[in-house]
Tab-separated table of C-alpha atoms in Angstrom:
chain	number	residue	atom	x	y	z
A	1	UNK	CA	89.292	52.677	107.644
A	2	UNK	CA	87.451	53.627	110.540
A	3	UNK	CA	83.678	55.042	110.392
A	4	UNK	CA	84.101	55.845	106.472
A	5	UNK	CA	87.261	58.084	107.252
A	6	UNK	CA	90.817	57.258	106.215
A	7	UNK	CA	92.805	56.745	109.187
A	8	UNK	CA	96.791	56.395	109.109
A	9	UNK	CA	97.807	53.656	111.333
A	10	UNK	CA	101.122	54.871	113.074
A	11	UNK	CA	102.232	51.290	113.805
A	12	UNK	CA	102.259	50.546	110.200
A	13	UNK	CA	104.730	53.737	108.995
A	14	UNK	CA	107.791	53.966	110.926
A	15	UNK	CA	106.174	53.411	114.114
A	16	UNK	CA	108.585	55.138	116.442
A	17	UNK	CA	109.542	58.298	114.159
A	18	UNK	CA	105.963	58.947	113.875
A	19	UNK	CA	105.699	59.428	117.744
A	20	UNK	CA	108.037	62.092	117.878
A	21	UNK	CA	107.229	65.443	119.000
A	22	UNK	CA	108.146	67.391	116.193
A	23	UNK	CA	105.930	65.145	113.757
A	24	UNK	CA	103.030	65.086	116.460
A	25	UNK	CA	102.516	68.623	116.025
A	26	UNK	CA	101.718	68.451	112.576
A	27	UNK	CA	98.632	66.231	113.173
A	28	UNK	CA	98.677	64.458	109.523
A	29	UNK	CA	97.502	61.347	110.689
A	30	UNK	CA	93.723	61.105	112.060
A	31	UNK	CA	90.040	60.897	110.247
A	32	UNK	CA	90.215	62.034	106.631
A	33	UNK	CA	86.443	63.644	107.009
A	34	UNK	CA	87.806	66.072	109.950
A	35	UNK	CA	90.605	67.663	107.602
A	36	UNK	CA	89.111	67.884	104.152
A	37	UNK	CA	86.564	70.507	105.040
A	38	UNK	CA	85.622	72.542	107.771
A	39	UNK	CA	84.223	70.465	110.862
A	40	UNK	CA	81.003	72.525	111.097
A	41	UNK	CA	80.000	71.717	107.321
A	42	UNK	CA	79.823	67.820	108.314
A	43	UNK	CA	78.033	68.605	111.427
A	44	UNK	CA	75.352	70.379	109.596
A	45	UNK	CA	75.195	67.952	106.607
A	46	UNK	CA	75.242	64.765	108.861
A	47	UNK	CA	72.990	66.003	111.683
A	48	UNK	CA	69.315	64.881	111.866
A	49	UNK	CA	68.719	68.468	113.256
A	50	UNK	CA	69.076	71.001	110.297
A	51	UNK	CA	70.829	74.273	111.116
A	52	UNK	CA	70.733	76.969	108.553
A	53	UNK	CA	73.080	79.268	110.533
A	54	UNK	CA	75.837	76.725	109.983
A	55	UNK	CA	75.187	75.662	106.585
A	56	UNK	CA	76.921	76.461	103.461
A	57	UNK	CA	75.082	78.355	100.916
A	58	UNK	CA	74.511	75.481	98.225
A	59	UNK	CA	73.158	73.146	100.584
A	60	UNK	CA	70.670	71.367	98.659
A	61	UNK	CA	68.262	70.933	102.211
A	62	UNK	CA	67.050	74.436	101.461
A	63	UNK	CA	67.223	74.967	98.018
A	64	UNK	CA	70.621	76.649	97.959
A	65	UNK	CA	72.519	77.970	95.418
A	66	UNK	CA	72.811	75.774	92.245
A	67	UNK	CA	75.626	76.947	89.874
A	68	UNK	CA	78.348	76.087	87.843
A	69	UNK	CA	81.971	77.398	88.469
A	70	UNK	CA	85.161	78.623	86.526
A	71	UNK	CA	88.238	78.576	88.272
A	72	UNK	CA	91.634	79.874	87.448
A	73	UNK	CA	95.035	79.940	89.085
A	74	UNK	CA	97.434	82.974	87.984
A	75	UNK	CA	100.992	83.705	89.290
A	76	UNK	CA	100.731	86.668	91.410
A	77	UNK	CA	102.848	88.649	88.898
A	78	UNK	CA	100.285	88.261	86.083
A	79	UNK	CA	97.243	88.802	88.133
A	80	UNK	CA	97.025	92.692	87.775
A	81	UNK	CA	96.846	92.627	83.759
A	82	UNK	CA	93.948	90.163	83.937
A	83	UNK	CA	92.285	92.133	86.351
A	84	UNK	CA	92.508	95.368	84.471
A	85	UNK	CA	91.201	93.665	81.318
A	86	UNK	CA	88.050	92.585	83.614
A	87	UNK	CA	87.431	96.122	84.833
A	88	UNK	CA	87.591	97.277	80.812
A	89	UNK	CA	84.916	94.717	80.086
A	90	UNK	CA	82.729	95.666	83.098
A	91	UNK	CA	82.891	99.396	82.392
A	92	UNK	CA	81.559	99.032	78.770
A	93	UNK	CA	78.235	97.762	79.962
A	94	UNK	CA	78.418	97.084	83.926
A	95	UNK	CA	74.876	95.455	83.938
A	96	UNK	CA	75.991	92.504	81.837
A	97	UNK	CA	77.914	91.431	84.913
A	98	UNK	CA	74.835	91.043	86.845
A	99	UNK	CA	74.246	86.876	85.893
A	100	UNK	CA	77.573	86.574	87.927
A	101	UNK	CA	76.584	89.093	90.833
A	102	UNK	CA	73.863	86.925	91.333
A	103	UNK	CA	75.843	83.648	92.230
A	104	UNK	CA	78.686	85.122	94.653
A	105	UNK	CA	80.072	87.654	92.049
A	106	UNK	CA	84.074	87.131	91.567
A	107	UNK	CA	85.758	85.447	94.580
A	108	UNK	CA	89.340	86.120	94.690
A	109	UNK	CA	91.672	83.852	97.185
A	110	UNK	CA	95.671	82.894	97.507
A	111	UNK	CA	97.390	79.652	97.570
A	112	UNK	CA	100.828	79.116	98.567
A	113	UNK	CA	103.532	77.494	96.151
A	114	UNK	CA	103.496	73.952	96.153
A	115	UNK	CA	106.122	71.105	94.692
A	116	UNK	CA	103.239	68.810	93.755
A	117	UNK	CA	103.867	68.197	90.180
A	118	UNK	CA	100.491	69.573	89.031
A	119	UNK	CA	100.865	72.201	91.657
A	120	UNK	CA	101.374	75.958	91.701
A	121	UNK	CA	105.358	76.376	91.363
A	122	UNK	CA	104.916	79.752	92.804
A	123	UNK	CA	102.460	81.622	95.043
A	124	UNK	CA	99.318	82.308	93.514
A	125	UNK	CA	95.962	83.973	92.961
A	126	UNK	CA	92.886	81.961	92.343
A	127	UNK	CA	89.523	83.726	90.978
A	128	UNK	CA	86.492	82.028	90.885
A	129	UNK	CA	83.447	82.826	89.103
A	130	UNK	CA	79.779	81.271	89.480
A	131	UNK	CA	76.949	81.213	87.058
A	132	UNK	CA	73.545	79.347	86.463
A	133	UNK	CA	73.310	77.140	83.516
A	134	UNK	CA	69.850	74.977	83.005
A	135	UNK	CA	70.038	71.302	82.578
A	136	UNK	CA	69.686	71.653	78.754
A	137	UNK	CA	73.197	71.916	77.459
A	138	UNK	CA	71.912	73.544	74.399
A	139	UNK	CA	70.438	76.424	76.203
A	140	UNK	CA	72.529	79.676	76.280
A	141	UNK	CA	73.630	81.356	79.592
A	142	UNK	CA	72.492	84.890	80.517
A	143	UNK	CA	75.264	87.111	79.108
A	144	UNK	CA	77.084	84.000	78.061
A	145	UNK	CA	79.596	86.224	75.625
A	146	UNK	CA	80.859	88.054	78.961
A	147	UNK	CA	81.589	84.620	80.831
A	148	UNK	CA	83.344	83.122	77.954
A	149	UNK	CA	85.480	86.344	77.133
A	150	UNK	CA	86.483	86.270	80.858
A	151	UNK	CA	87.300	82.426	80.373
A	152	UNK	CA	89.766	82.889	77.268
A	153	UNK	CA	91.194	86.118	79.075
A	154	UNK	CA	92.301	83.538	81.686
A	155	UNK	CA	93.353	80.478	80.261
A	156	UNK	CA	94.666	81.921	76.727
A	157	UNK	CA	95.708	85.415	77.147
A	158	UNK	CA	97.086	85.408	80.503
A	159	UNK	CA	98.057	81.828	80.786
A	160	UNK	CA	96.424	80.598	83.863
A	161	UNK	CA	95.945	77.339	84.903
A	162	UNK	CA	92.817	75.727	85.523
A	163	UNK	CA	91.513	74.035	88.859
A	164	UNK	CA	91.488	70.465	88.139
A	165	UNK	CA	88.402	69.753	89.782
A	166	UNK	CA	86.228	72.673	88.438
A	167	UNK	CA	85.613	74.323	84.879
A	168	UNK	CA	84.379	73.264	81.555
A	169	UNK	CA	86.788	71.503	79.043
A	170	UNK	CA	87.709	74.678	77.234
A	171	UNK	CA	89.542	75.627	80.194
A	172	UNK	CA	91.846	72.615	79.993
A	173	UNK	CA	92.674	73.481	76.305
A	174	UNK	CA	96.539	73.365	76.340
A	175	UNK	CA	96.936	72.778	80.179
A	176	UNK	CA	99.566	70.463	80.036
A	177	UNK	CA	101.958	72.805	78.373
A	178	UNK	CA	101.742	75.314	81.189
A	179	UNK	CA	103.365	72.520	83.613
A	180	UNK	CA	106.068	72.087	81.568
A	181	UNK	CA	108.517	68.776	82.651
A	182	UNK	CA	106.394	68.156	85.846
A	183	UNK	CA	103.760	66.992	83.655
A	184	UNK	CA	105.778	64.371	82.408
A	185	UNK	CA	106.646	63.559	85.822
A	186	UNK	CA	103.123	63.430	86.641
A	187	UNK	CA	102.146	61.133	84.185
A	188	UNK	CA	105.170	58.512	84.892
A	189	UNK	CA	104.066	58.222	88.320
A	190	UNK	CA	100.353	57.951	87.203
A	191	UNK	CA	101.470	55.295	84.535
A	192	UNK	CA	103.633	53.442	87.335
A	193	UNK	CA	100.588	53.842	89.912
A	194	UNK	CA	97.581	52.559	87.419
A	195	UNK	CA	99.361	50.653	84.550
A	196	UNK	CA	96.194	49.073	82.996
A	197	UNK	CA	94.511	52.523	83.017
A	198	UNK	CA	91.590	51.304	85.589
A	199	UNK	CA	91.168	55.064	86.547
A	200	UNK	CA	91.575	56.676	83.231
A	201	UNK	CA	88.597	57.175	80.548
A	202	UNK	CA	88.126	58.929	77.202
A	203	UNK	CA	86.493	61.964	79.265
A	204	UNK	CA	89.462	62.241	82.048
A	205	UNK	CA	91.940	61.928	79.101
A	206	UNK	CA	90.522	64.730	77.382
A	207	UNK	CA	90.671	66.847	80.370
A	208	UNK	CA	93.888	65.786	81.415
A	209	UNK	CA	95.723	66.334	77.964
A	210	UNK	CA	93.423	69.219	77.204
A	211	UNK	CA	92.483	67.695	73.947
A	212	UNK	CA	89.531	69.441	71.932
A	213	UNK	CA	87.252	66.961	70.360
A	214	UNK	CA	85.376	67.638	67.316
A	215	UNK	CA	83.121	70.538	67.061
A	216	UNK	CA	79.212	70.337	66.547
A	217	UNK	CA	76.289	72.359	66.585
A	218	UNK	CA	76.224	73.928	70.038
A	219	UNK	CA	79.445	72.968	71.219
A	220	UNK	CA	80.535	76.582	72.686
A	221	UNK	CA	77.567	76.709	74.832
A	222	UNK	CA	78.527	73.758	76.897
A	223	UNK	CA	82.418	74.474	76.667
A	224	UNK	CA	83.293	71.682	74.879
A	225	UNK	CA	84.763	73.710	72.117
A	226	UNK	CA	85.608	77.502	71.482
A	227	UNK	CA	83.300	78.834	68.360
A	228	UNK	CA	84.691	79.322	65.080
A	229	UNK	CA	81.469	79.454	63.070
A	230	UNK	CA	77.538	80.659	64.033
A	231	UNK	CA	76.548	76.860	64.236
A	232	UNK	CA	78.769	76.251	67.491
A	233	UNK	CA	76.744	78.747	69.414
A	234	UNK	CA	72.970	78.866	68.879
A	235	UNK	CA	71.609	80.991	65.694
A	236	UNK	CA	68.116	79.744	66.133
A	237	UNK	CA	68.032	81.644	69.621
A	238	UNK	CA	69.795	84.491	68.668
A	239	UNK	CA	73.503	83.605	69.700
A	240	UNK	CA	76.129	84.043	67.193
A	241	UNK	CA	79.881	83.678	67.153
A	242	UNK	CA	81.632	86.986	67.807
A	243	UNK	CA	85.023	88.454	68.803
A	244	UNK	CA	85.373	89.490	72.140
A	245	UNK	CA	84.833	93.326	73.079
A	246	UNK	CA	88.263	93.661	75.037
A	247	UNK	CA	90.197	90.516	74.320
A	248	UNK	CA	89.480	90.694	70.671
A	249	UNK	CA	91.252	87.260	69.845
A	250	UNK	CA	88.301	85.838	71.899
A	251	UNK	CA	85.774	84.163	70.238
A	252	UNK	CA	82.238	84.005	72.079
A	253	UNK	CA	78.508	83.314	71.709
A	254	UNK	CA	76.966	86.899	71.723
A	255	UNK	CA	73.071	87.321	71.757
A	256	UNK	CA	71.948	89.534	68.880
A	257	UNK	CA	68.215	90.530	68.548
A	258	UNK	CA	68.873	91.936	65.367
A	259	UNK	CA	69.767	89.023	63.618
A	260	UNK	CA	67.121	86.688	65.169
């Protein structure tokens, strides 16, 4: 450990082999903070002189964007059908997507297949969409039903895998089944490295195993459940549990002024 960054000591791991030319070219040893994110971000964040031109849009020092994020990972072969569903949803009433447009829109990126147990076994497409939510978990979001329908299209209808560092709880419901035998292999390694469950908690187990907790009033607003009754939304504020507009098996919290 040096200056806050992890450093792999060559003398501790097969000293001579790691000096060979083929290995040096990969540059996998060094300071972790220089590999985890672009260098300019760290220069901007830790620099005594603030530079907006090399800062991220969510940098809190200049009141940048504050948002929550949903991220799903699709096999390339299944992404087209999801995209067509989103376009159908958009075409019904395009202005209802304005809440997403304010916060970066829908971002698409691509990743290579991986042999990691909780990684993607094939080349995949990643989709992100950001949205604003107030600190009060029981306050509905702008056009909440649109985002919830997209969320359920991703993870339920089209079987996307969740990004493990993002998403609301509903994104992880049933996630372990999507990994097949690799999930059990991951648990085997996890239990071997952490037999006393020091790094586990009730919350992390909910996420890892995709467990849905007991439903309560307003649970769908926070993404802790998929609504099945109006009380899971916010009837007092005009949000009621309704079926999706394109994916009709979805259950979402939709605003209705006529019922307030």
